[in-house]
Coordinates of C-alpha atoms and ligand atoms in Angstrom, one line a residue:
X25 CA 11.5 90.3 -9.1
X26 CA 12.9 88.5 -6.1
X27 CA 16.0 86.4 -6.6
X28 CA 14.3 83.1 -5.8
X29 CA 11.7 83.8 -8.5
X30 CA 14.4 83.7 -11.1
X31 CA 15.4 80.1 -10.2
X32 CA 13.9 77.8 -12.8
X33 CA 12.7 74.3 -12.1
X34 CA 14.4 71.3 -13.7
X35 CA 11.7 70.8 -16.3
X36 CA 12.6 67.2 -17.0
X37 CA 11.5 66.4 -13.4
X38 CA 7.9 66.9 -14.5
X39 CA 8.4 64.4 -17.3
X40 CA 10.0 62.0 -14.8
X41 CA 7.1 62.4 -12.4
X42 CA 4.7 61.6 -15.2
X43 CA 6.8 58.6 -16.1
X44 CA 6.7 57.4 -12.5
X45 CA 2.9 57.7 -12.5
X46 CA 2.6 55.7 -15.7
X47 CA 4.8 53.1 -14.1
X48 CA 2.6 53.0 -11.0
X49 CA -0.3 52.2 -13.4
X50 CA 1.7 49.2 -14.5
X51 CA 3.3 50.5 -17.7
X52 CA 6.9 49.7 -18.5
X53 CA 8.7 53.0 -19.2
X54 CA 12.1 53.1 -21.0
X55 CA 14.2 55.8 -19.2
X56 CA 16.5 57.6 -21.4
X57 CA 16.0 61.0 -19.8
X58 CA 18.1 60.5 -16.6
X59 CA 21.7 61.6 -16.4
X60 CA 22.6 59.1 -13.6
X61 CA 24.7 56.0 -14.0
X62 CA 22.6 52.8 -13.9
X63 CA 25.6 50.9 -12.4
X64 CA 26.1 50.3 -8.7
X65 CA 29.0 51.9 -6.9
X66 CA 32.1 49.7 -7.4
X67 CA 32.1 47.0 -4.6
X68 CA 35.6 48.0 -3.3
X69 CA 34.3 51.5 -2.5
X70 CA 31.3 50.0 -0.6
X71 CA 33.6 47.7 1.3
X72 CA 35.9 50.6 2.3
X73 CA 32.8 52.6 3.5
X74 CA 31.6 49.6 5.5
X75 CA 34.9 49.1 7.2
X76 CA 35.1 52.8 7.9
X77 CA 31.7 52.8 9.6
X78 CA 32.8 49.9 11.8
X79 CA 36.2 51.2 12.8
X80 CA 36.8 54.8 11.6
X81 CA 35.6 58.1 13.1
X82 CA 32.8 59.9 11.6
X83 CA 33.4 63.4 13.0
X84 CA 33.8 66.5 10.8
X85 CA 36.9 66.6 8.7
X86 CA 38.7 69.9 8.2
X87 CA 36.5 72.2 6.0
X88 CA 38.6 71.9 3.0
X89 CA 38.6 68.1 3.2
X90 CA 40.2 65.0 4.6
X91 CA 43.9 65.7 4.1
X92 CA 44.5 62.1 3.0
X93 CA 41.9 62.5 0.2
X94 CA 43.4 65.9 -0.8
X95 CA 46.8 64.2 -1.1
X96 CA 45.4 61.3 -3.0
X97 CA 43.7 63.6 -5.4
X98 CA 47.0 65.5 -5.9
X99 CA 48.7 62.3 -6.8
X100 CA 45.9 61.3 -9.1
X101 CA 46.2 64.5 -11.1
X102 CA 49.9 63.8 -11.6
X103 CA 49.2 60.3 -12.7
X104 CA 46.1 61.1 -14.8
X105 CA 47.2 64.3 -16.5
X106 CA 50.8 64.9 -15.6
X107 CA 50.0 68.1 -13.7
X108 CA 51.3 69.2 -10.3
X109 CA 48.6 70.4 -8.0
X110 CA 49.3 71.0 -4.3
X111 CA 46.9 69.4 -1.9
X112 CA 45.8 72.7 -0.4
X113 CA 44.4 73.9 -3.7
X114 CA 42.1 70.9 -3.8
X115 CA 38.9 71.5 -1.8
X116 CA 36.6 68.6 -1.2
X117 CA 32.9 69.4 -1.6
X118 CA 29.5 67.8 -1.2
X119 CA 29.2 66.8 -4.9
X120 CA 30.2 68.9 -7.8
X121 CA 27.1 70.9 -7.1
X122 CA 28.7 71.8 -3.7
X123 CA 31.8 72.9 -5.6
X124 CA 29.7 75.3 -7.8
X125 CA 27.9 76.8 -4.7
X126 CA 31.3 77.3 -3.2
X127 CA 33.1 78.9 -6.1
X128 CA 30.3 81.2 -7.2
X129 CA 29.8 82.4 -3.6
X130 CA 33.6 83.1 -3.4
X131 CA 33.8 84.7 -6.9
X132 CA 30.6 86.7 -7.6
X133 CA 29.1 89.9 -6.5
X134 CA 25.8 91.5 -7.5
X135 CA 26.0 92.9 -11.0
X136 CA 28.7 90.6 -12.2
X137 CA 28.3 87.9 -14.8
X138 CA 29.5 84.5 -16.0
X139 CA 29.6 83.3 -19.6
X140 CA 27.9 80.0 -20.3
X141 CA 27.1 77.9 -23.4
X142 CA 23.5 77.5 -24.6
X143 CA 22.8 74.6 -24.7
X144 CA 24.5 73.7 -21.4
X145 CA 24.0 72.1 -18.0
X146 CA 20.9 74.0 -16.6
X147 CA 21.8 74.3 -12.9
X148 CA 24.8 76.5 -13.8
X149 CA 22.7 79.6 -14.5
X150 CA 20.7 79.1 -11.3
X151 CA 23.9 78.9 -9.1
X152 CA 24.9 82.2 -10.6
X153 CA 21.6 83.9 -10.1
X154 CA 21.5 82.6 -6.5
X155 CA 24.7 84.6 -5.9
X156 CA 23.1 87.8 -7.3
X157 CA 25.0 87.6 -10.6
X158 CA 23.8 87.1 -14.2
X159 CA 24.4 84.2 -16.5
X160 CA 25.3 85.3 -20.0
X161 CA 23.9 82.4 -22.2
X162 CA 25.9 82.2 -25.4
X163 CA 24.3 80.3 -28.3
X164 CA 26.7 77.6 -29.5
X165 CA 26.4 75.1 -32.3
X166 CA 28.2 72.4 -34.3
X167 CA 30.8 74.9 -35.6
X168 CA 32.4 74.9 -32.1
X169 CA 31.3 71.4 -31.2
X170 CA 28.7 73.1 -29.0
X171 CA 31.5 74.8 -26.8
X172 CA 32.5 78.3 -26.1
X173 CA 35.4 79.7 -28.2
X174 CA 37.8 82.5 -27.7
X175 CA 35.9 84.5 -30.4
X176 CA 32.7 84.1 -28.5
X177 CA 34.3 85.1 -25.2
X178 CA 35.6 88.2 -26.9
X179 CA 32.2 89.0 -28.3
X180 CA 30.2 88.4 -25.1
X181 CA 32.5 89.4 -22.3
X182 CA 31.2 92.3 -20.3
X183 CA 33.3 94.7 -18.1
X184 CA 31.9 92.9 -15.0
X185 CA 32.2 89.4 -16.2
X186 CA 34.2 87.1 -13.9
X187 CA 34.4 83.8 -15.6
X188 CA 33.4 81.5 -18.5
X189 CA 32.4 77.9 -18.0
X190 CA 33.3 75.0 -20.2
X191 CA 31.7 71.6 -19.6
X192 CA 34.0 69.0 -21.2
X193 CA 32.6 66.6 -22.4
X194 CA 29.4 68.6 -22.5
X195 CA 26.1 67.9 -21.0
X196 CA 23.8 67.8 -23.1
X197 CA 25.8 67.2 -26.3
X198 CA 28.5 64.7 -25.1
X199 CA 31.1 66.6 -27.3
X200 CA 34.7 67.4 -26.3
X201 CA 36.2 70.8 -26.9
X202 CA 39.3 70.8 -29.2
X203 CA 42.6 71.2 -27.3
X204 CA 43.4 74.4 -29.2
X205 CA 40.0 75.9 -28.5
X206 CA 40.4 75.1 -24.8
X207 CA 43.8 76.8 -24.7
X208 CA 42.4 79.8 -26.5
X209 CA 39.4 80.0 -24.2
X210 CA 41.7 79.8 -21.2
X211 CA 43.8 82.6 -22.6
X212 CA 40.8 84.8 -23.4
X213 CA 39.6 84.5 -19.8
X214 CA 43.0 85.2 -18.4
X215 CA 43.6 88.2 -20.7
X216 CA 40.4 89.8 -19.2
X217 CA 41.4 89.1 -15.6
X218 CA 38.7 86.4 -15.4
X219 CA 38.7 82.7 -14.7
X220 CA 38.0 79.7 -16.9
X221 CA 35.8 77.3 -14.9
X222 CA 36.1 73.8 -16.3
X223 CA 33.5 71.2 -15.4
X224 CA 35.2 67.8 -15.8
X225 CA 32.7 65.6 -14.2
X226 CA 32.4 63.4 -17.3
X227 CA 36.2 62.8 -17.5
X228 CA 36.9 59.1 -17.7
X229 CA 33.7 58.6 -19.7
X230 CA 35.1 59.4 -23.1
X231 CA 35.3 57.0 -26.0
X232 CA 38.4 56.7 -28.2
X233 CA 39.8 60.0 -27.0
X234 CA 41.0 61.1 -23.5
X235 CA 39.7 64.5 -22.2
X236 CA 42.4 66.9 -21.3
X237 CA 42.3 68.7 -17.9
X238 CA 42.1 72.5 -18.2
X239 CA 45.1 72.7 -15.8
X240 CA 47.2 71.3 -18.7
X241 CA 46.5 74.6 -20.5
X242 CA 46.2 77.1 -17.7
X243 CA 47.3 76.8 -14.1
X244 CA 44.8 79.5 -13.1
X245 CA 41.8 77.5 -14.3
X246 CA 39.2 76.5 -11.7
X247 CA 38.6 72.8 -12.2
X248 CA 35.5 71.1 -10.9
X249 CA 35.0 67.3 -10.8
X250 CA 33.4 64.7 -8.7
X251 CA 32.8 61.0 -8.1
X252 CA 29.1 60.9 -9.2
X253 CA 29.5 59.8 -12.9
X254 CA 32.9 58.1 -13.5
X255 CA 32.7 56.1 -10.3
X256 CA 28.9 55.8 -10.2
X257 CA 28.6 57.5 -6.8
X258 CA 25.8 60.0 -7.3
X259 CA 24.2 59.4 -3.9
X260 CA 27.5 59.8 -1.9
X261 CA 27.5 63.5 -2.7
X262 CA 31.2 63.9 -3.1
X263 CA 33.2 66.1 -5.4
X264 CA 36.1 68.6 -5.5
X265 CA 37.3 71.8 -6.9
X266 CA 40.8 72.9 -7.7
X267 CA 41.2 76.7 -7.2
X268 CA 44.2 79.0 -7.7
X269 CA 46.0 80.0 -4.6
X270 CA 44.5 83.4 -4.6
X271 CA 41.0 82.0 -4.0
X272 CA 41.8 79.4 -1.3
X273 CA 41.1 81.7 1.7
X274 CA 37.8 83.0 0.3
X275 CA 36.7 79.4 -0.5
X276 CA 37.8 78.1 2.9
X277 CA 35.6 80.7 4.7
X278 CA 32.6 79.8 2.5
X279 CA 33.2 76.1 3.2
X280 CA 33.4 76.7 6.9
X281 CA 30.1 78.5 7.0
X282 CA 27.9 76.8 4.5
X283 CA 28.9 73.1 4.5
X284 CA 31.3 72.8 7.5
X285 CA 32.7 69.9 5.5
X286 CA 31.8 67.2 2.9
X287 CA 30.4 63.9 4.3
X288 CA 33.2 62.2 6.2
X289 CA 32.2 58.7 5.2
X290 CA 32.0 59.6 1.5
X291 CA 35.4 61.3 1.7
X292 CA 36.9 58.1 3.1
X293 CA 35.2 55.9 0.4
X294 CA 36.5 58.3 -2.3
X295 CA 40.1 57.6 -1.4
X296 CA 39.5 54.0 -2.4
X297 CA 37.5 55.0 -5.5
X298 CA 40.6 56.8 -6.9
X299 CA 42.3 53.4 -7.1
X300 CA 39.5 51.5 -8.7
X301 CA 40.3 51.1 -12.4
X302 CA 38.7 47.8 -13.6
X303 CA 35.1 48.6 -12.6
X304 CA 35.4 52.1 -14.2
X305 CA 36.8 50.6 -17.4
X306 CA 33.9 48.1 -17.5
X307 CA 31.3 50.8 -17.1
X308 CA 33.0 52.9 -19.7
X309 CA 33.0 50.1 -22.3
X310 CA 29.3 49.4 -21.6
X311 CA 28.5 53.0 -22.2
X312 CA 30.5 53.0 -25.4
X313 CA 28.6 49.9 -26.7
X314 CA 25.3 51.7 -26.1
X315 CA 26.6 54.9 -27.6
X316 CA 27.6 53.1 -30.8
X317 CA 24.3 51.3 -31.0
X318 CA 22.4 54.6 -30.7
X319 CA 24.7 56.4 -33.1
X320 CA 23.7 53.8 -35.7
X321 CA 20.0 53.5 -34.8
X322 CA 18.9 57.1 -34.3
X323 CA 19.8 58.5 -37.7
X324 CA 17.9 55.6 -39.3
X325 CA 14.8 56.8 -37.4
X326 CA 15.2 60.3 -38.7
X327 CA 17.2 62.0 -35.8
X328 CA 20.1 64.1 -37.0
X329 CA 23.3 63.9 -34.9
X330 CA 25.4 66.7 -36.3
X331 CA 28.5 66.3 -34.2
X332 CA 29.4 62.8 -33.0
X333 CA 29.5 62.7 -29.2
X334 CA 32.7 61.3 -27.7
X335 CA 31.9 61.5 -24.1
X336 CA 29.5 61.5 -21.1
X337 CA 26.4 59.4 -21.7
X338 CA 24.4 61.7 -23.9
X339 CA 23.4 62.2 -27.5
X340 CA 22.0 65.5 -28.5
X341 CA 19.8 65.0 -31.6
X342 CA 18.0 67.3 -33.9
X343 CA 14.3 66.3 -34.3
X344 CA 13.3 68.8 -37.0
X345 CA 12.7 66.1 -39.6
X346 CA 10.3 64.4 -37.2
X347 CA 8.5 67.1 -35.3
X348 CA 8.0 70.9 -35.1
X349 CA 8.5 71.1 -31.4
X350 CA 10.7 68.9 -29.2
X351 CA 8.7 69.4 -26.1
X352 CA 5.4 68.1 -27.6
X353 CA 7.4 65.4 -29.3
X354 CA 8.9 64.2 -25.9
X355 CA 5.5 64.3 -24.1
X356 CA 3.8 62.4 -26.9
X357 CA 6.6 59.9 -27.0
X358 CA 6.2 59.3 -23.2
X359 CA 2.4 59.0 -23.3
X360 CA 2.1 57.0 -26.5
X361 CA 5.2 54.9 -26.6
X362 CA 6.4 54.9 -22.9
X363 CA 9.9 56.2 -23.8
X364 CA 11.2 59.1 -21.8
X365 CA 13.8 61.5 -23.3
X366 CA 14.6 65.1 -22.4
X367 CA 13.5 68.1 -24.5
X368 CA 16.1 70.6 -25.6
X369 CA 14.4 73.4 -23.5
X370 CA 15.9 72.0 -20.4
X371 CA 19.4 73.0 -21.6
X372 CA 18.7 76.5 -22.8
X373 CA 16.7 78.6 -25.4
X374 CA 18.9 78.4 -28.5
X375 CA 17.3 76.2 -31.1
X376 CA 16.0 74.1 -28.1
X377 CA 12.7 73.3 -29.8
X378 CA 14.7 71.4 -32.5
X379 CA 16.6 69.2 -30.1
X380 CA 16.2 66.4 -27.6
X381 CA 18.8 64.6 -25.4
X382 CA 19.0 60.9 -25.2
X383 CA 20.8 59.5 -22.1
X384 CA 22.3 56.0 -22.5
X385 CA 22.8 55.6 -18.8
X386 CA 20.4 52.7 -19.1
X387 CA 20.8 49.0 -20.0
X388 CA 21.3 48.0 -23.7
X389 CA 18.3 45.8 -23.7
X390 CA 16.0 48.7 -22.6
X391 CA 17.7 51.0 -25.1
X392 CA 17.0 48.5 -27.9
X393 CA 13.4 48.3 -26.8
X394 CA 13.2 52.1 -26.7
X395 CA 14.4 52.3 -30.3
X396 CA 11.9 49.8 -31.4
X397 CA 9.1 51.7 -29.6
X398 CA 10.2 55.0 -31.2
X399 CA 10.2 53.3 -34.6
X400 CA 6.6 52.2 -34.1
X401 CA 5.6 55.6 -32.7
X402 CA 7.0 57.3 -35.8
X403 CA 5.2 54.9 -38.1
X404 CA 2.0 56.0 -36.3
Ligands
LIG8 N1 28.0 69.1 -13.8 C1 27.3 68.5 -14.8 C2 27.7 68.8 -16.2 C3 26.3 67.5 -14.6 O1 25.7 66.9 -15.6 C4 26.0 67.2 -13.2 C5 24.9 66.2 -12.9 O2 24.2 65.8 -13.8 C6 26.7 67.9 -12.2 C7 27.6 68.8 -12.5 C8 26.3 67.6 -10.8 O3 26.9 66.5 -10.3 P1 27.1 66.1 -8.7 O4 26.6 67.3 -7.9 O5 26.3 64.9 -8.5 O6 28.6 66.0 -8.5

């Protein structure tokens, strides 16, 4: 099979297309399938971009990033997590997705592998396959809060494995990994000469608990993050990755060739974003209100939420008491009730037919209406 034939589509896009068609026919659809903030980018960030367009240059920045942004990110790590990260280890990328393209191109060769959790963020396995390597999808459940553990790494690590990925808080489950588990996972990777890759894109969107950065546990961890979620900047395509010194040169060569550099305007706006706290806090508290509403409402409808999600904007719920197959359930819910949620199959194969993901990156009024519609749908 050719490499490209192993790249899976994002299945929820089919559902989204159908939802758009129904909307074009005049139906109101409640969107709880999309993992994109419903808030606009904070106004201070937009102002900074506007000023930059008027007065600043828009030439390429150095491949590894605008040095001012790299410095600002270094200072932000000190302030946010108390860790020292030198600016040259921080590589600015076109979105977190760009960071994944970069590190897997720098790390992987044909025949190597990367350990992932199943369920997990679906693009990961495709980035790995695109670089000729293999994802090893490891079934995870409530016992490890849907995260990898040192024991699982020991069990699944192969002689040619290069890394294990932790998404913290997780997409699709919204759960945080325990500090001790994170430390043990980092050690298990290091002991095998591999890397822990920590996807921290939902940091800042946690409720009641602060997520810890993997660098607090292991200075060799590869940390990926971006502006899309916490700062509501999906369309700006801007993120970053912190790599150990040994990988900087390889990453720089990849950056020079495949991206040249991240978008100059977005890099400039990102410097301002790092200082925006009030708008971020407001979004976070709105998400938390929605989360609490759903955590109360969904179990009453018959959905089981086994581990309470503390972060991101997702709830991963078991539908076994309501349906035999989550895919059919989601399609029927869309057609009959006009509510879009994501079937578990988008996030892996392990017990996926039993699960769905609710996204609460949509207004509370719509969420309430969605719950009411699901109630009526279930009453038949
Ligand atoms: N990582 C996770 C876990 C995500 O959920 C997403 C987007 O949904 C991304 C990475 C990609 O984000 P971006 O490329 O916009 O930075």
